[in-house]
Coordinates of C-alpha atoms and ligand atoms in Angstrom, one line a residue:
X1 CA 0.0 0.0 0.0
X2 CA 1.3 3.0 -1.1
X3 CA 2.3 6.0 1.8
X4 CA 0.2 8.2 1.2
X5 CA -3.1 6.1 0.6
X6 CA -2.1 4.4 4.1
X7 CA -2.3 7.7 5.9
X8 CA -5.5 8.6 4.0
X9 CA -7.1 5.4 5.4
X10 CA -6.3 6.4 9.0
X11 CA -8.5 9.3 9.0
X12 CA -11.7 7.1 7.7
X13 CA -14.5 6.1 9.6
X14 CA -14.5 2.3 9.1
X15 CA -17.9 1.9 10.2
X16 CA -19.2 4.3 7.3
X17 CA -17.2 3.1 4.9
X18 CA -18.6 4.0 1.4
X19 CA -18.2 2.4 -1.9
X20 CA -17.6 4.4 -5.1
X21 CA -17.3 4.1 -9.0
X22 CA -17.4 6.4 -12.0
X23 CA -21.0 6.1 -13.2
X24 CA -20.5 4.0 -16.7
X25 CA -19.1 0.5 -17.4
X26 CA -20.0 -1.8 -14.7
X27 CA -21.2 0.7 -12.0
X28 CA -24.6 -1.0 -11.4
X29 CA -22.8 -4.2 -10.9
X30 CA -20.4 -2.4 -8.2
X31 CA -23.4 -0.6 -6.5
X32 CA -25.6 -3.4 -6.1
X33 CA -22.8 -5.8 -4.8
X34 CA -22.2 -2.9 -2.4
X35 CA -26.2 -2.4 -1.3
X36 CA -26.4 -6.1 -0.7
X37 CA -23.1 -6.0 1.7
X38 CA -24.9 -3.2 3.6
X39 CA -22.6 -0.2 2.1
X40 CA -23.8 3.0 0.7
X41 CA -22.5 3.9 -2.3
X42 CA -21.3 7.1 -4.2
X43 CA -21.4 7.7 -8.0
X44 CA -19.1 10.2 -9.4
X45 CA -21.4 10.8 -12.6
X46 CA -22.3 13.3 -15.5
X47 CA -25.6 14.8 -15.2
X48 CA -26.9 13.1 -18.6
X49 CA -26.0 9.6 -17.3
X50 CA -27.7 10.7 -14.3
X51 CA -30.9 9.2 -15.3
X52 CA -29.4 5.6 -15.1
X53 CA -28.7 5.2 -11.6
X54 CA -31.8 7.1 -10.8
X55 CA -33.9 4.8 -12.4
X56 CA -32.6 1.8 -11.1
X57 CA -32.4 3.6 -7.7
X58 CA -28.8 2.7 -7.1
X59 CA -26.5 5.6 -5.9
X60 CA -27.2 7.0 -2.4
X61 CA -24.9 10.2 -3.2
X62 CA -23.6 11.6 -6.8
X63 CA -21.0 13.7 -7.3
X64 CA -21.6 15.5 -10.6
X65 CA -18.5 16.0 -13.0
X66 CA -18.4 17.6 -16.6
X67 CA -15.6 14.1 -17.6
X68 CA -14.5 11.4 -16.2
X69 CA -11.2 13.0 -15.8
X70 CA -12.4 15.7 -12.9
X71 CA -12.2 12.6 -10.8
X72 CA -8.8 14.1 -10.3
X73 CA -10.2 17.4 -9.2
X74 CA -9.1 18.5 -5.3
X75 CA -12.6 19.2 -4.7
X76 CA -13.7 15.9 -6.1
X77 CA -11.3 13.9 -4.1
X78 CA -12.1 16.1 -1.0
X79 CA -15.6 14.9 -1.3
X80 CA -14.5 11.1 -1.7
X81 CA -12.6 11.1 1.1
X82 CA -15.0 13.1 3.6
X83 CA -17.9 10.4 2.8
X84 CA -14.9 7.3 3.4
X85 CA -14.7 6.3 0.0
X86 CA -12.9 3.4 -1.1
X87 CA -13.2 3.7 -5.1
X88 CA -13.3 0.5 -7.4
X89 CA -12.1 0.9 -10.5
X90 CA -13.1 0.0 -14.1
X91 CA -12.9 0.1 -17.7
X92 CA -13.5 4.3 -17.8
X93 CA -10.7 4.5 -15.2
X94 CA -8.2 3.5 -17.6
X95 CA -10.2 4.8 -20.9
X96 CA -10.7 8.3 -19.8
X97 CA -7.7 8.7 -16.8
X98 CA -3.8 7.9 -17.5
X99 CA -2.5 5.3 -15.4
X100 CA 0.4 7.7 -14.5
X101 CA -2.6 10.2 -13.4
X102 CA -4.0 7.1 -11.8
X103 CA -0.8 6.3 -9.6
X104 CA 0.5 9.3 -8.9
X105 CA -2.8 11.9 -8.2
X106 CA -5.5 9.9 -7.5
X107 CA -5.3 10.6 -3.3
X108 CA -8.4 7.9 -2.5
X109 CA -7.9 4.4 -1.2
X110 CA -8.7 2.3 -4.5
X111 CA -9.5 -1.5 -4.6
X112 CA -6.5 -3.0 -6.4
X113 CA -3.7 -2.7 -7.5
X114 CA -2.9 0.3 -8.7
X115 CA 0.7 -0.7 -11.0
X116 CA -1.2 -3.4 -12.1
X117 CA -4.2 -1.0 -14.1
X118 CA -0.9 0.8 -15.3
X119 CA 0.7 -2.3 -17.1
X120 CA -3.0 -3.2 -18.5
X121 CA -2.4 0.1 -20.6
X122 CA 0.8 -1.6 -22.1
X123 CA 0.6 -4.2 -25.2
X124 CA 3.8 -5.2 -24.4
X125 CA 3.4 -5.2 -20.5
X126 CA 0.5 -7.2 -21.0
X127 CA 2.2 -9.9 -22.9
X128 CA 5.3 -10.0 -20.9
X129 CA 2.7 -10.8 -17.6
X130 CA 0.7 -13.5 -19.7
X131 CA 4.1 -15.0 -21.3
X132 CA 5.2 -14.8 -17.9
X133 CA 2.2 -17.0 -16.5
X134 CA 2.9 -19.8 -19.5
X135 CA -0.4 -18.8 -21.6
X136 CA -0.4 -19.2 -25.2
X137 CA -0.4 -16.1 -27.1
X138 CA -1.4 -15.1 -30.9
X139 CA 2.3 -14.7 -32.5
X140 CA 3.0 -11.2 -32.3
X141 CA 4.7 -9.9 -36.1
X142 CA 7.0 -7.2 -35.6
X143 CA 7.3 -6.4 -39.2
X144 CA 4.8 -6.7 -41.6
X145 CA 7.0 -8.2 -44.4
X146 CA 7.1 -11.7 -41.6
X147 CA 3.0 -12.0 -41.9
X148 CA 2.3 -15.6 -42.9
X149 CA -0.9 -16.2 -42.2
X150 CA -4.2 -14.2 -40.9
X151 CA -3.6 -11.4 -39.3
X152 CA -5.3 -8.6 -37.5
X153 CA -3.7 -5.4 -37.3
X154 CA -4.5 -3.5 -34.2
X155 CA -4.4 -0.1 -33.1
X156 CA -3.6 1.4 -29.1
X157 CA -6.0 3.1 -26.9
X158 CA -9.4 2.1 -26.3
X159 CA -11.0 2.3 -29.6
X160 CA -13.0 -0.7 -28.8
X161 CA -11.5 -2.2 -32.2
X162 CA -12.6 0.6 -34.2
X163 CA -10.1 0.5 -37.3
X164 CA -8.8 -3.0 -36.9
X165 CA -8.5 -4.8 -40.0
X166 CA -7.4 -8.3 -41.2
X167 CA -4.8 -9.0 -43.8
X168 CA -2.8 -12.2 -44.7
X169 CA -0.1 -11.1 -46.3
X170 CA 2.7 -8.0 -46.6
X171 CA 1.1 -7.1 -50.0
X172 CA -2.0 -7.2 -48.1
X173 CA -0.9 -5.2 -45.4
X174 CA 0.6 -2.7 -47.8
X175 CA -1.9 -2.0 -50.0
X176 CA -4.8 -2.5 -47.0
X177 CA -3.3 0.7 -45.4
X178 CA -2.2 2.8 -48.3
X179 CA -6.1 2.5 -48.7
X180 CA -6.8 3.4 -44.8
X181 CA -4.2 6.3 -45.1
X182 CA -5.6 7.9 -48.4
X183 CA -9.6 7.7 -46.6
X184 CA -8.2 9.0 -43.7
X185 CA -9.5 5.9 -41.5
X186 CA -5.7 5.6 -40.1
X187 CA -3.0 8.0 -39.3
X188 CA 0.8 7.5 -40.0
X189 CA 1.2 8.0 -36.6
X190 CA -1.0 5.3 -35.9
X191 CA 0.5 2.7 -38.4
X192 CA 3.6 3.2 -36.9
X193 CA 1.8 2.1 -33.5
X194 CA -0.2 -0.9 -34.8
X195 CA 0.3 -4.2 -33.1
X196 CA 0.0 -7.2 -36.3
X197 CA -1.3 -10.1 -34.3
X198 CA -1.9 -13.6 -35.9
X199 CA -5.5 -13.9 -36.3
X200 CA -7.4 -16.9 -34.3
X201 CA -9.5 -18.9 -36.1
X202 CA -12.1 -19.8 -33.3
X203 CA -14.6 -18.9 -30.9
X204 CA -14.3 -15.8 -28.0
X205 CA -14.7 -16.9 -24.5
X206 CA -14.0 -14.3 -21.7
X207 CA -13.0 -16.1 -18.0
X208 CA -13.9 -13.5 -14.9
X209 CA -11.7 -14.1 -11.9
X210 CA -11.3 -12.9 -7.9
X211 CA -8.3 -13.2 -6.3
X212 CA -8.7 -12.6 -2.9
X213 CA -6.3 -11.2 -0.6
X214 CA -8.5 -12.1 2.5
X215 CA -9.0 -15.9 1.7
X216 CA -6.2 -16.6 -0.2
X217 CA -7.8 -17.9 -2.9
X218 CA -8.2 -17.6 -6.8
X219 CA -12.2 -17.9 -7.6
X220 CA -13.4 -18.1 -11.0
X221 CA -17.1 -16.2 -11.0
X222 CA -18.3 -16.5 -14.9
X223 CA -17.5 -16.4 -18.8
X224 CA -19.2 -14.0 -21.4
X225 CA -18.5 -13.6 -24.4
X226 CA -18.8 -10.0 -26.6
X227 CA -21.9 -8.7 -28.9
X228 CA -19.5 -7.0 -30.9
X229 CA -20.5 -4.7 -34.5
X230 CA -20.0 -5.1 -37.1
X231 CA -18.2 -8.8 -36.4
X232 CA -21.4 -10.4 -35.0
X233 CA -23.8 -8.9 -37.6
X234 CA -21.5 -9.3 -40.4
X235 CA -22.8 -12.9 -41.0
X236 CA -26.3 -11.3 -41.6
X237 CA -24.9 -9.9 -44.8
X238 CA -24.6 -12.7 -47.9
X239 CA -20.6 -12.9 -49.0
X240 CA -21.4 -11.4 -52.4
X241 CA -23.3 -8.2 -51.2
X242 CA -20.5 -7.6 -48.2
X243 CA -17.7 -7.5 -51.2
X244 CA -19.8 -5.4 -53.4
X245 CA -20.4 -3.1 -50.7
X246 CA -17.2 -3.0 -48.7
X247 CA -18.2 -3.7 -45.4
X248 CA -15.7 -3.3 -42.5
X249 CA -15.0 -5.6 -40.0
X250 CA -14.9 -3.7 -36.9
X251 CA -15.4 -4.6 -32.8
X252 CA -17.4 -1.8 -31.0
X253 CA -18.5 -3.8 -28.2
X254 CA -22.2 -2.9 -27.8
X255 CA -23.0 -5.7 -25.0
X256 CA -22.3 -9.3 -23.6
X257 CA -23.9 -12.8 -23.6
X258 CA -23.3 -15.2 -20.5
X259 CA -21.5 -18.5 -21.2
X260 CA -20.9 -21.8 -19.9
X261 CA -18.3 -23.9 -21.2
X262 CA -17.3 -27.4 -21.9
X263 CA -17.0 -28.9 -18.2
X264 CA -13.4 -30.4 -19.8
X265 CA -12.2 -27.0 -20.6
X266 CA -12.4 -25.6 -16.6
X267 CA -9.6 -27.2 -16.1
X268 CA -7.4 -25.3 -18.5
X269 CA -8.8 -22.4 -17.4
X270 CA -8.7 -22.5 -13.6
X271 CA -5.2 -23.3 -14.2
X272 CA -4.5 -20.4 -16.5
X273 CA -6.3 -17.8 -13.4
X274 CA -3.7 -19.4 -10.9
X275 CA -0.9 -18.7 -13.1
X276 CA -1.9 -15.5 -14.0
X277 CA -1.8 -14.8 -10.6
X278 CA 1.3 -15.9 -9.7
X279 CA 2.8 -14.0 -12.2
X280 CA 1.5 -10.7 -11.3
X281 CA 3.3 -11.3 -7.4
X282 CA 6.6 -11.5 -9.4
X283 CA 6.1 -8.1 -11.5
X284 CA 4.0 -6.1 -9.1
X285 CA 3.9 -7.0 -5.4
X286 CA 1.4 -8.1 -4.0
X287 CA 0.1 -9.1 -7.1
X288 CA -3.1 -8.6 -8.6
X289 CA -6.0 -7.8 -5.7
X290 CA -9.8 -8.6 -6.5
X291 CA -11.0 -8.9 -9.8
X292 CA -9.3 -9.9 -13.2
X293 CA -10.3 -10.9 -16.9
X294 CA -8.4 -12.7 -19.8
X295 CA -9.8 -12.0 -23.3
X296 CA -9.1 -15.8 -25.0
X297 CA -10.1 -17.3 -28.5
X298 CA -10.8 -21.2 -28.5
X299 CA -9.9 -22.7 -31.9
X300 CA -11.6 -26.0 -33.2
X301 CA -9.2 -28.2 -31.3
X302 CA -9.6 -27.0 -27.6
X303 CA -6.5 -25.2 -27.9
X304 CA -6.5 -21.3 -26.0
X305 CA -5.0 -18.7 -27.3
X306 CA -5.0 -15.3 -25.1
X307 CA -4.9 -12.2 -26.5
X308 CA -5.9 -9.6 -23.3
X309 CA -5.8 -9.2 -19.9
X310 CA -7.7 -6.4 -17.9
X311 CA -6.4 -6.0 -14.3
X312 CA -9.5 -5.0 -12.8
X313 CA -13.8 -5.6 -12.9
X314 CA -15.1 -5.7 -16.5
X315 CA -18.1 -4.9 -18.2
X316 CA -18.9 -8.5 -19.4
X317 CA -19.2 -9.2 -15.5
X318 CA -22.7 -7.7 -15.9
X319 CA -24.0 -10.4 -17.6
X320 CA -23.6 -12.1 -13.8
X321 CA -25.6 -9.3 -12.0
X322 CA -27.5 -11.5 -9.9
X323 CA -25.5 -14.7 -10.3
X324 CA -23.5 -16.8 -12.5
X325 CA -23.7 -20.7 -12.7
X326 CA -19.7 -20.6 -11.3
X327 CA -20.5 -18.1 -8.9
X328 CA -23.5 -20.2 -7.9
X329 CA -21.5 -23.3 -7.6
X330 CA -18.6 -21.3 -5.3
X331 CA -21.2 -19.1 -3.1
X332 CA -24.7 -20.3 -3.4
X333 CA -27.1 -17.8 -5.3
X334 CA -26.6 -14.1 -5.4
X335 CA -23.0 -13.5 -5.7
X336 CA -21.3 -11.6 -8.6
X337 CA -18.8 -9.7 -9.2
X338 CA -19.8 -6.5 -7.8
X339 CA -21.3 -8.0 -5.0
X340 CA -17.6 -10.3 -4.4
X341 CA -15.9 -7.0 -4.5
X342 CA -18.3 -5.6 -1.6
X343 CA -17.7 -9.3 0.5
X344 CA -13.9 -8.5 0.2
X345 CA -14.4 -5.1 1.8
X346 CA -16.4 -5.9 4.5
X347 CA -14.5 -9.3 5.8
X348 CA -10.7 -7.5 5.1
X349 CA -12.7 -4.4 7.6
X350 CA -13.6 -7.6 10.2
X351 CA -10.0 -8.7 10.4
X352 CA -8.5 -5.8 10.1
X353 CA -6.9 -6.1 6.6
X354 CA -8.0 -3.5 4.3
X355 CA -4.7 -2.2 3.8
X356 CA -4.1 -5.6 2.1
X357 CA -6.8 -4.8 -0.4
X358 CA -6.6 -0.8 -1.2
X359 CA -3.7 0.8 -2.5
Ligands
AMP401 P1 -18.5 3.7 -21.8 O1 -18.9 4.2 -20.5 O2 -19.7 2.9 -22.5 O3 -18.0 4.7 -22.8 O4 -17.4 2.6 -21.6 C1 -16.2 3.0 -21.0 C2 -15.1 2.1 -21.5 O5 -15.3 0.8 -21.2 C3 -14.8 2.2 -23.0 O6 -13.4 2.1 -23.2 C4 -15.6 1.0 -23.5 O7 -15.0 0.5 -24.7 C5 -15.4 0.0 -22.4 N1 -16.6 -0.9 -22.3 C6 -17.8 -0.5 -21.9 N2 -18.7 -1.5 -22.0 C7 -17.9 -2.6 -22.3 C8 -18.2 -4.0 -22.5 N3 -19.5 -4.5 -22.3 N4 -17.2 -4.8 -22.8 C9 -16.0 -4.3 -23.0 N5 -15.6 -3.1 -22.8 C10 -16.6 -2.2 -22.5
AMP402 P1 -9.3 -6.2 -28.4 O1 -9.4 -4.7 -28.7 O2 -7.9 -6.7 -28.3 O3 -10.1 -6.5 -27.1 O4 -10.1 -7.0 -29.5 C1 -11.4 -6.7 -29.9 C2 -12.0 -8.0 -30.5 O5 -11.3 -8.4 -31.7 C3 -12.0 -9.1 -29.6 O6 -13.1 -9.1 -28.7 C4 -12.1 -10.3 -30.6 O7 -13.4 -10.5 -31.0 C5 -11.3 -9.8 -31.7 N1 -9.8 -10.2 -31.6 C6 -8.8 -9.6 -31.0 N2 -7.7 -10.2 -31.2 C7 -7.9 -11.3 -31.9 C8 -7.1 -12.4 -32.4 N3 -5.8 -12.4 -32.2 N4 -7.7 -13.4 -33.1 C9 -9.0 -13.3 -33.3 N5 -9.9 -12.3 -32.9 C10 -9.3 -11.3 -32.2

């Protein structure tokens, strides 16, 4: 736990310790898990998302912002810490904040850990942890003349796959983006930043874990997998009428669809959450705190391939709101992600361990 955050935590009231999120992403998940634990919970919102947590009667206090990034703001973080705040971050954390903004000006205990939401930012952090925990990754081309096979090409930032294309070989790649840079769809600046990463043949299967600090344990909670346009509704389009008319593939994520899987393949992936684990001890002490996600593709022959990591709650953990059938087998009904996130407040509070948990 970092210095600062420690002496922050001294000045709370424990007994009226309050839950807060940014108000997108997987806020109703994290206030609900907190209503059921018995916290009250605070919403640091914009006044036209308002209408969201009003309706579904959610947020017991809102602190209006123009952006995300007012978060930072003295006066903000003033409030957080006068209502005993411990913030749980998500995907607009890292979309709209920096991580370096994240570590070094964000003054409010956070659930996690904090280095770990920085190396999520990285492409090539992120594959050093997962290479590090033994996964198997798509094979990463440095240079597009070495493409051999299908590849997407990828771009940084959260564009939710927005401008990612396929290609299969250099001349492919070559005249693919001489195309993108005369539309204007890609930059130069961008090309030089794209990431060409063998494409998987297969199916998309997201794996939801909790590590907890407090029971020393790594639980998995669910799968989803994405809804994701124009990739799912391309299909809908006959081959002959997508060539005439040039559709795109793209991956704006527009929602998420629960999943169980092939009782064979838990092993593999409780395995992979374990090492995963592990790994992030060795490159960020104490490791990764609370909940994590692996973005995976499963080909026709069982094998995984794993392309993402997110070192914190994501959104597809909303399909769970309620419960999960792994959640169900772990907890019994009504636990989820948000909810797990709550239970690991209020027991590290009851044995006196919530610097383990915030940093
Ligand atoms: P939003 O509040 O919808 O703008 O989302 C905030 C960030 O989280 C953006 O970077 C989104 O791409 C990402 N995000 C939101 N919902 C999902 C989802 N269901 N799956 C994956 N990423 C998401
Ligand atoms: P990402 O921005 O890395 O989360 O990728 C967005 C989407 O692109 C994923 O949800 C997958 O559907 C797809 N995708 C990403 N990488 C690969 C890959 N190496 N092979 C196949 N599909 C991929």
């Amino acid at each position: 736990m970092t210095g600062g955050i420690s002496e922050i935590l001294e000045d709370y009231r424990l007994s009226e310790i309050r839950i807060g999120t940014i108000g997108s992403h997987s806020a109703l998940n994290i206030f609900k898990g907190a209503r059921d634990e018995g916290f009250e919970t605070v919403c640091i919102c914009r006044e036209k998302d308002a209408i969201i947590y009003e309706r579904f009667k959610i947020a017991d206090n809102y602190i209006f912002v123009e952006r995300f990034s007012d978060l930072l703001n003295g006066e903000v973080q003033e409030k957080l810490r006068k209502l005993n705040t411990i913030l749980i971050p998500h995907g607009s954390f890292n979309a709209y904040i920096s991580s370096e903004e994240l570590v070094e000006e964000l003054k409010v205990p956070l659930f996690g850990n904090r280095q770990l939401l920085a190396w999520e930012t990285s492409r090539e952090k992120q594959d050093e942890w997962l290479r590090k925990a033994g996964l198997t990754l798509p094979k990463v081309f440095r240079n597009p003349e070495e493409i051999d096979r299908l590849t997407v090409v990828k771009f940084p930032g959260a564009r939710g796959g927005k401008g990612y294309f396929l290609v299969n070989s250099p001349e492919d790649f070559h005249a693919k983006t001489e195309e993108m840079l005369k539309r204007g769809v890609i930059s130069r600046e961008d090309l030089e930043k794209a990431h060409l990463q063998e494409y998987v043949v297969g199916v998309n299967l997201y794996p939801q874990y909790f590590r907890s600090m407090v029971r020393g344990e790594v639980e998995l909670l669910g799968f989803d997998r994405r809804y994701e346009s124009t990739a799912d509704g391309i299909g809908r389009i006959p081959a002959n009428v997508q060539l005439e008319a040039k559709v795109n593939l793209t991956y704006t994520v527009v929602g998420n669809f629960p999943l169980t899987v092939r009782e064979s393949l838990l092993s593999d992936y409780l395995r992979m959450g374990d090492r995963v684990a592990e790994a992030s001890c060795e490159i960020a002490p104490p490791g990764i705190i609370g909940p994590f996600c692996l973005e995976t593709m499963v080909t026709e022959d069982l094998k995984i391939y794993c392309f993402e990591i997110s070192a914190r709650i994501v959104a597809g953990t909303n399909v769970g709101i309620g419960t999960s059938p792994y959640a169900y087998l772990l907890h019994g009904s009504e636990m989820y992600m948000g909810r797990r996130i709550a239970r690991e407040i209020k027991e590290a509070r009851e044995r006196n361990l919530l610097k383990k948990v915030l940093t």
